[in-house]
Amino acid sequence: MAVAIAPPATLPPLPSFSAGVKLVNHEIAPGRYLSPSGAGCSWSRLADLTGSYASFLGRSNGSSGQVVVDILPSDVAFESEGCGAFVRYTPPPTRLVTFGDGTWMVNDQISPGRYESTGARTCSWQRLADLTGTGAGYATAGSAIAEAEVEGSVVVDILPTDVGFSASGCGTWVPKG
């Protein structure tokens, strides 16, 4: 007599999660997540668990500051290391006037406008069309609208149509003009 084996039960998504590989639609729900992070946060959205280069749908390596990422329903898994806990993104009640390194939500966390960095070292910044980390590295190719790496301070116009803004090594960004 054949015995039917029931499919594994789907667990309710975790309200927050830390380092490791998490299965999307099983351990974590798709959606927008935030981690206060710190130096050395790396994450990847994965198409499968084979470990091949083709598995990487989007990623960020060695981010500093807060991280905001969109995990899609079509992602098989999400892997992170050195990021701290990820929680569901909730827009803050007010926008920041100044901000530092990290990925920031335009029109939620920061206002569009002209900003100047106060950094004196190498500054990398990106205006983002989405928060999926598509391309060879985070916010390259598909995600980045514009990007630059410069020495010293820089002035950037963040547009109302930008989804996010990401910066590393730039110091504090302050409104200009």
PDB file of C-alpha atoms in Angstrom:
ATOM      1  CA  MET A   1       0.000   0.000   0.000  1.00  0.00           C
ATOM      2  CA  ALA A   2       1.386   3.389  -1.005  1.00  0.00           C
ATOM      3  CA  VAL A   3       1.656   6.079   1.615  1.00  0.00           C
ATOM      4  CA  ALA A   4       1.067   9.652   0.548  1.00  0.00           C
ATOM      5  CA  ILE A   5       3.612  12.129   1.825  1.00  0.00           C
ATOM      6  CA  ALA A   6       2.270  15.582   2.505  1.00  0.00           C
ATOM      7  CA  PRO A   7       4.264  18.519   1.119  1.00  0.00           C
ATOM      8  CA  PRO A   8       6.221  20.454   3.748  1.00  0.00           C
ATOM      9  CA  ALA A   9       4.213  23.124   5.500  1.00  0.00           C
ATOM     10  CA  THR A  10       5.023  26.704   4.601  1.00  0.00           C
ATOM     11  CA  LEU A  11       6.135  28.573   7.687  1.00  0.00           C
ATOM     12  CA  PRO A  12       4.919  32.094   8.398  1.00  0.00           C
ATOM     13  CA  PRO A  13       7.532  34.646   7.269  1.00  0.00           C
ATOM     14  CA  LEU A  14       9.938  35.873   9.927  1.00  0.00           C
ATOM     15  CA  PRO A  15       9.300  39.429  11.231  1.00  0.00           C
ATOM     16  CA  SER A  16      13.057  40.021  11.122  1.00  0.00           C
ATOM     17  CA  PHE A  17      16.066  37.983  10.124  1.00  0.00           C
ATOM     18  CA  SER A  18      19.847  38.037  10.431  1.00  0.00           C
ATOM     19  CA  ALA A  19      22.804  36.530   8.582  1.00  0.00           C
ATOM     20  CA  GLY A  20      22.536  33.395   6.524  1.00  0.00           C
ATOM     21  CA  VAL A  21      20.533  32.057   3.606  1.00  0.00           C
ATOM     22  CA  LYS A  22      16.762  32.557   3.905  1.00  0.00           C
ATOM     23  CA  LEU A  23      14.229  31.005   1.524  1.00  0.00           C
ATOM     24  CA  VAL A  24      11.909  33.601  -0.005  1.00  0.00           C
ATOM     25  CA  ASN A  25       8.178  32.788   0.288  1.00  0.00           C
ATOM     26  CA  HIS A  26       8.986  30.248   3.028  1.00  0.00           C
ATOM     27  CA  GLU A  27      11.224  31.753   5.723  1.00  0.00           C
ATOM     28  CA  ILE A  28      10.919  35.373   4.633  1.00  0.00           C
ATOM     29  CA  ALA A  29       8.268  37.196   2.643  1.00  0.00           C
ATOM     30  CA  PRO A  30       9.108  39.249  -0.433  1.00  0.00           C
ATOM     31  CA  GLY A  31       9.145  42.985   0.169  1.00  0.00           C
ATOM     32  CA  ARG A  32      11.293  45.954   1.119  1.00  0.00           C
ATOM     33  CA  TYR A  33      13.669  45.438   4.053  1.00  0.00           C
ATOM     34  CA  LEU A  34      15.980  47.704   6.054  1.00  0.00           C
ATOM     35  CA  SER A  35      19.064  46.928   8.118  1.00  0.00           C
ATOM     36  CA  PRO A  36      20.899  49.585  10.137  1.00  0.00           C
ATOM     37  CA  SER A  37      23.997  47.636   9.076  1.00  0.00           C
ATOM     38  CA  GLY A  38      27.490  48.910   9.580  1.00  0.00           C
ATOM     39  CA  ALA A  39      30.745  48.401   7.734  1.00  0.00           C
ATOM     40  CA  GLY A  40      31.090  45.201   5.756  1.00  0.00           C
ATOM     41  CA  CYS A  41      27.462  44.289   4.987  1.00  0.00           C
ATOM     42  CA  SER A  42      27.131  41.965   1.987  1.00  0.00           C
ATOM     43  CA  TRP A  43      23.876  40.589   0.607  1.00  0.00           C
ATOM     44  CA  SER A  44      22.666  38.671  -2.458  1.00  0.00           C
ATOM     45  CA  ARG A  45      19.309  37.940  -4.058  1.00  0.00           C
ATOM     46  CA  LEU A  46      19.496  34.388  -5.439  1.00  0.00           C
ATOM     47  CA  ALA A  47      17.768  32.650  -8.373  1.00  0.00           C
ATOM     48  CA  ASP A  48      18.758  29.217  -7.048  1.00  0.00           C
ATOM     49  CA  LEU A  49      21.018  27.569  -4.486  1.00  0.00           C
ATOM     50  CA  THR A  50      23.625  26.093  -6.853  1.00  0.00           C
ATOM     51  CA  GLY A  51      26.300  28.633  -5.953  1.00  0.00           C
ATOM     52  CA  SER A  52      26.981  29.447  -9.601  1.00  0.00           C
ATOM     53  CA  TYR A  53      27.604  33.010 -10.761  1.00  0.00           C
ATOM     54  CA  ALA A  54      24.317  32.861 -12.671  1.00  0.00           C
ATOM     55  CA  SER A  55      22.546  32.445  -9.306  1.00  0.00           C
ATOM     56  CA  PHE A  56      23.135  36.085  -8.360  1.00  0.00           C
ATOM     57  CA  LEU A  57      20.180  38.264  -9.328  1.00  0.00           C
ATOM     58  CA  GLY A  58      21.395  41.274  -7.375  1.00  0.00           C
ATOM     59  CA  ARG A  59      23.955  41.966  -4.680  1.00  0.00           C
ATOM     60  CA  SER A  60      25.908  44.408  -2.584  1.00  0.00           C
ATOM     61  CA  ASN A  61      29.395  43.809  -1.257  1.00  0.00           C
ATOM     62  CA  GLY A  62      30.877  45.595   1.732  1.00  0.00           C
ATOM     63  CA  SER A  63      28.213  48.270   2.161  1.00  0.00           C
ATOM     64  CA  SER A  64      28.478  50.730   5.018  1.00  0.00           C
ATOM     65  CA  GLY A  65      25.618  52.537   6.690  1.00  0.00           C
ATOM     66  CA  GLN A  66      22.003  51.448   6.489  1.00  0.00           C
ATOM     67  CA  VAL A  67      20.860  49.033   3.794  1.00  0.00           C
ATOM     68  CA  VAL A  68      17.471  49.039   2.039  1.00  0.00           C
ATOM     69  CA  VAL A  69      16.770  46.172  -0.371  1.00  0.00           C
ATOM     70  CA  ASP A  70      13.782  44.895  -2.334  1.00  0.00           C
ATOM     71  CA  ILE A  71      13.398  41.110  -2.183  1.00  0.00           C
ATOM     72  CA  LEU A  72      11.191  39.969  -5.070  1.00  0.00           C
ATOM     73  CA  PRO A  73       8.567  37.173  -5.070  1.00  0.00           C
ATOM     74  CA  SER A  74      10.528  35.457  -7.873  1.00  0.00           C
ATOM     75  CA  ASP A  75      13.723  35.275  -5.747  1.00  0.00           C
ATOM     76  CA  VAL A  76      14.468  31.768  -4.446  1.00  0.00           C
ATOM     77  CA  ALA A  77      16.598  32.944  -1.532  1.00  0.00           C
ATOM     78  CA  PHE A  78      18.258  35.934   0.107  1.00  0.00           C
ATOM     79  CA  GLU A  79      21.727  35.672   1.657  1.00  0.00           C
ATOM     80  CA  SER A  80      23.366  38.207   3.959  1.00  0.00           C
ATOM     81  CA  GLU A  81      26.492  38.529   6.076  1.00  0.00           C
ATOM     82  CA  GLY A  82      27.670  41.307   8.406  1.00  0.00           C
ATOM     83  CA  CYS A  83      24.468  43.316   8.024  1.00  0.00           C
ATOM     84  CA  GLY A  84      22.777  42.865  11.367  1.00  0.00           C
ATOM     85  CA  ALA A  85      19.030  42.242  11.482  1.00  0.00           C
ATOM     86  CA  PHE A  86      16.786  43.032   8.515  1.00  0.00           C
ATOM     87  CA  VAL A  87      13.267  44.261   9.312  1.00  0.00           C
ATOM     88  CA  ARG A  88      10.372  45.218   7.046  1.00  0.00           C
ATOM     89  CA  TYR A  89      10.836  48.770   5.788  1.00  0.00           C
ATOM     90  CA  THR A  90       8.420  51.321   7.234  1.00  0.00           C
ATOM     91  CA  PRO A  91       8.600  54.936   6.032  1.00  0.00           C
ATOM     92  CA  PRO A  92       9.657  57.271   8.857  1.00  0.00           C
ATOM     93  CA  PRO A  93       7.311  60.061  10.015  1.00  0.00           C
ATOM     94  CA  THR A  94       9.804  62.771   8.988  1.00  0.00           C
ATOM     95  CA  ARG A  95      12.642  63.074   6.491  1.00  0.00           C
ATOM     96  CA  LEU A  96      16.268  63.570   7.432  1.00  0.00           C
ATOM     97  CA  VAL A  97      17.870  66.938   6.670  1.00  0.00           C
ATOM     98  CA  THR A  98      21.405  65.500   6.625  1.00  0.00           C
ATOM     99  CA  PHE A  99      22.470  61.883   6.147  1.00  0.00           C
ATOM    100  CA  GLY A 100      25.604  59.752   5.877  1.00  0.00           C
ATOM    101  CA  ASP A 101      26.732  56.534   4.212  1.00  0.00           C
ATOM    102  CA  GLY A 102      24.179  53.918   3.259  1.00  0.00           C
ATOM    103  CA  THR A 103      21.184  53.458   0.998  1.00  0.00           C
ATOM    104  CA  TRP A 104      18.369  55.950   1.521  1.00  0.00           C
ATOM    105  CA  MET A 105      14.789  56.063   0.249  1.00  0.00           C
ATOM    106  CA  VAL A 106      14.148  59.247  -1.744  1.00  0.00           C
ATOM    107  CA  ASN A 107      10.805  60.903  -0.876  1.00  0.00           C
ATOM    108  CA  ASP A 108      10.585  58.811   2.342  1.00  0.00           C
ATOM    109  CA  GLN A 109      13.814  59.125   4.333  1.00  0.00           C
ATOM    110  CA  ILE A 110      15.413  61.989   2.406  1.00  0.00           C
ATOM    111  CA  SER A 111      14.009  64.761   0.236  1.00  0.00           C
ATOM    112  CA  PRO A 112      14.972  65.274  -3.387  1.00  0.00           C
ATOM    113  CA  GLY A 113      17.263  68.236  -3.931  1.00  0.00           C
ATOM    114  CA  ARG A 114      20.869  69.360  -4.251  1.00  0.00           C
ATOM    115  CA  TYR A 115      23.262  67.931  -1.650  1.00  0.00           C
ATOM    116  CA  GLU A 116      26.964  68.365  -0.942  1.00  0.00           C
ATOM    117  CA  SER A 117      29.128  65.766   0.763  1.00  0.00           C
ATOM    118  CA  THR A 118      31.556  66.784   3.480  1.00  0.00           C
ATOM    119  CA  GLY A 119      33.971  63.915   2.859  1.00  0.00           C
ATOM    120  CA  ALA A 120      37.634  64.406   2.056  1.00  0.00           C
ATOM    121  CA  ARG A 121      38.391  60.846   0.937  1.00  0.00           C
ATOM    122  CA  THR A 122      37.147  58.695  -1.924  1.00  0.00           C
ATOM    123  CA  CYS A 123      33.387  59.093  -2.222  1.00  0.00           C
ATOM    124  CA  SER A 124      31.184  56.709  -4.229  1.00  0.00           C
ATOM    125  CA  TRP A 125      27.537  57.593  -4.828  1.00  0.00           C
ATOM    126  CA  GLN A 126      24.659  56.246  -6.908  1.00  0.00           C
ATOM    127  CA  ARG A 127      21.188  57.507  -7.780  1.00  0.00           C
ATOM    128  CA  LEU A 128      18.971  54.415  -7.908  1.00  0.00           C
ATOM    129  CA  ALA A 129      16.016  53.432 -10.083  1.00  0.00           C
ATOM    130  CA  ASP A 130      15.275  50.450  -7.829  1.00  0.00           C
ATOM    131  CA  LEU A 131      16.620  48.636  -4.778  1.00  0.00           C
ATOM    132  CA  THR A 132      17.186  45.189  -6.269  1.00  0.00           C
ATOM    133  CA  GLY A 133      20.978  45.450  -6.685  1.00  0.00           C
ATOM    134  CA  THR A 134      20.834  44.260 -10.289  1.00  0.00           C
ATOM    135  CA  GLY A 135      24.004  44.032 -12.350  1.00  0.00           C
ATOM    136  CA  ALA A 136      27.523  42.870 -11.552  1.00  0.00           C
ATOM    137  CA  GLY A 137      27.559  44.640  -8.187  1.00  0.00           C
ATOM    138  CA  TYR A 138      25.036  46.534  -6.129  1.00  0.00           C
ATOM    139  CA  ALA A 139      23.378  49.352  -8.014  1.00  0.00           C
ATOM    140  CA  THR A 140      25.325  48.853 -11.207  1.00  0.00           C
ATOM    141  CA  ALA A 141      23.809  48.235 -14.604  1.00  0.00           C
ATOM    142  CA  GLY A 142      20.038  48.005 -14.072  1.00  0.00           C
ATOM    143  CA  SER A 143      19.701  49.725 -10.693  1.00  0.00           C
ATOM    144  CA  ALA A 144      21.909  52.803 -11.115  1.00  0.00           C
ATOM    145  CA  ILE A 145      20.602  55.884 -12.909  1.00  0.00           C
ATOM    146  CA  ALA A 146      23.889  57.723 -12.339  1.00  0.00           C
ATOM    147  CA  GLU A 147      27.010  57.059 -10.302  1.00  0.00           C
ATOM    148  CA  ALA A 148      30.462  58.449  -9.630  1.00  0.00           C
ATOM    149  CA  GLU A 149      33.559  57.901  -7.544  1.00  0.00           C
ATOM    150  CA  VAL A 150      35.422  61.094  -6.677  1.00  0.00           C
ATOM    151  CA  GLU A 151      38.063  62.388  -4.271  1.00  0.00           C
ATOM    152  CA  GLY A 152      36.863  64.944  -1.727  1.00  0.00           C
ATOM    153  CA  SER A 153      33.524  66.682  -1.550  1.00  0.00           C
ATOM    154  CA  VAL A 154      30.954  66.469  -4.335  1.00  0.00           C
ATOM    155  CA  VAL A 155      27.609  68.077  -5.202  1.00  0.00           C
ATOM    156  CA  VAL A 156      24.760  65.851  -6.454  1.00  0.00           C
ATOM    157  CA  ASP A 157      21.177  66.556  -7.532  1.00  0.00           C
ATOM    158  CA  ILE A 158      18.839  63.856  -6.187  1.00  0.00           C
ATOM    159  CA  LEU A 159      15.661  63.871  -8.284  1.00  0.00           C
ATOM    160  CA  PRO A 160      12.064  63.249  -7.148  1.00  0.00           C
ATOM    161  CA  THR A 161      11.898  60.324  -9.603  1.00  0.00           C
ATOM    162  CA  ASP A 162      14.857  58.536  -7.937  1.00  0.00           C
ATOM    163  CA  VAL A 163      13.813  55.562  -5.796  1.00  0.00           C
ATOM    164  CA  GLY A 164      16.965  55.590  -3.702  1.00  0.00           C
ATOM    165  CA  PHE A 165      20.364  57.164  -3.163  1.00  0.00           C
ATOM    166  CA  SER A 166      23.418  55.211  -2.043  1.00  0.00           C
ATOM    167  CA  ALA A 167      26.739  56.587  -0.785  1.00  0.00           C
ATOM    168  CA  SER A 168      29.957  55.219   0.684  1.00  0.00           C
ATOM    169  CA  GLY A 169      32.947  57.141   2.057  1.00  0.00           C
ATOM    170  CA  CYS A 170      31.300  60.508   1.417  1.00  0.00           C
ATOM    171  CA  GLY A 171      30.906  61.817   4.951  1.00  0.00           C
ATOM    172  CA  THR A 172      27.726  63.732   5.720  1.00  0.00           C
ATOM    173  CA  TRP A 173      25.427  64.950   2.942  1.00  0.00           C
ATOM    174  CA  VAL A 174      23.970  68.415   3.579  1.00  0.00           C
ATOM    175  CA  PRO A 175      21.460  70.438   1.528  1.00  0.00           C
ATOM    176  CA  LYS A 176      23.131  72.977  -0.760  1.00  0.00           C
ATOM    177  CA  GLY A 177      21.399  76.023  -2.127  1.00  0.00           C
TER     178      GLY A 177
END
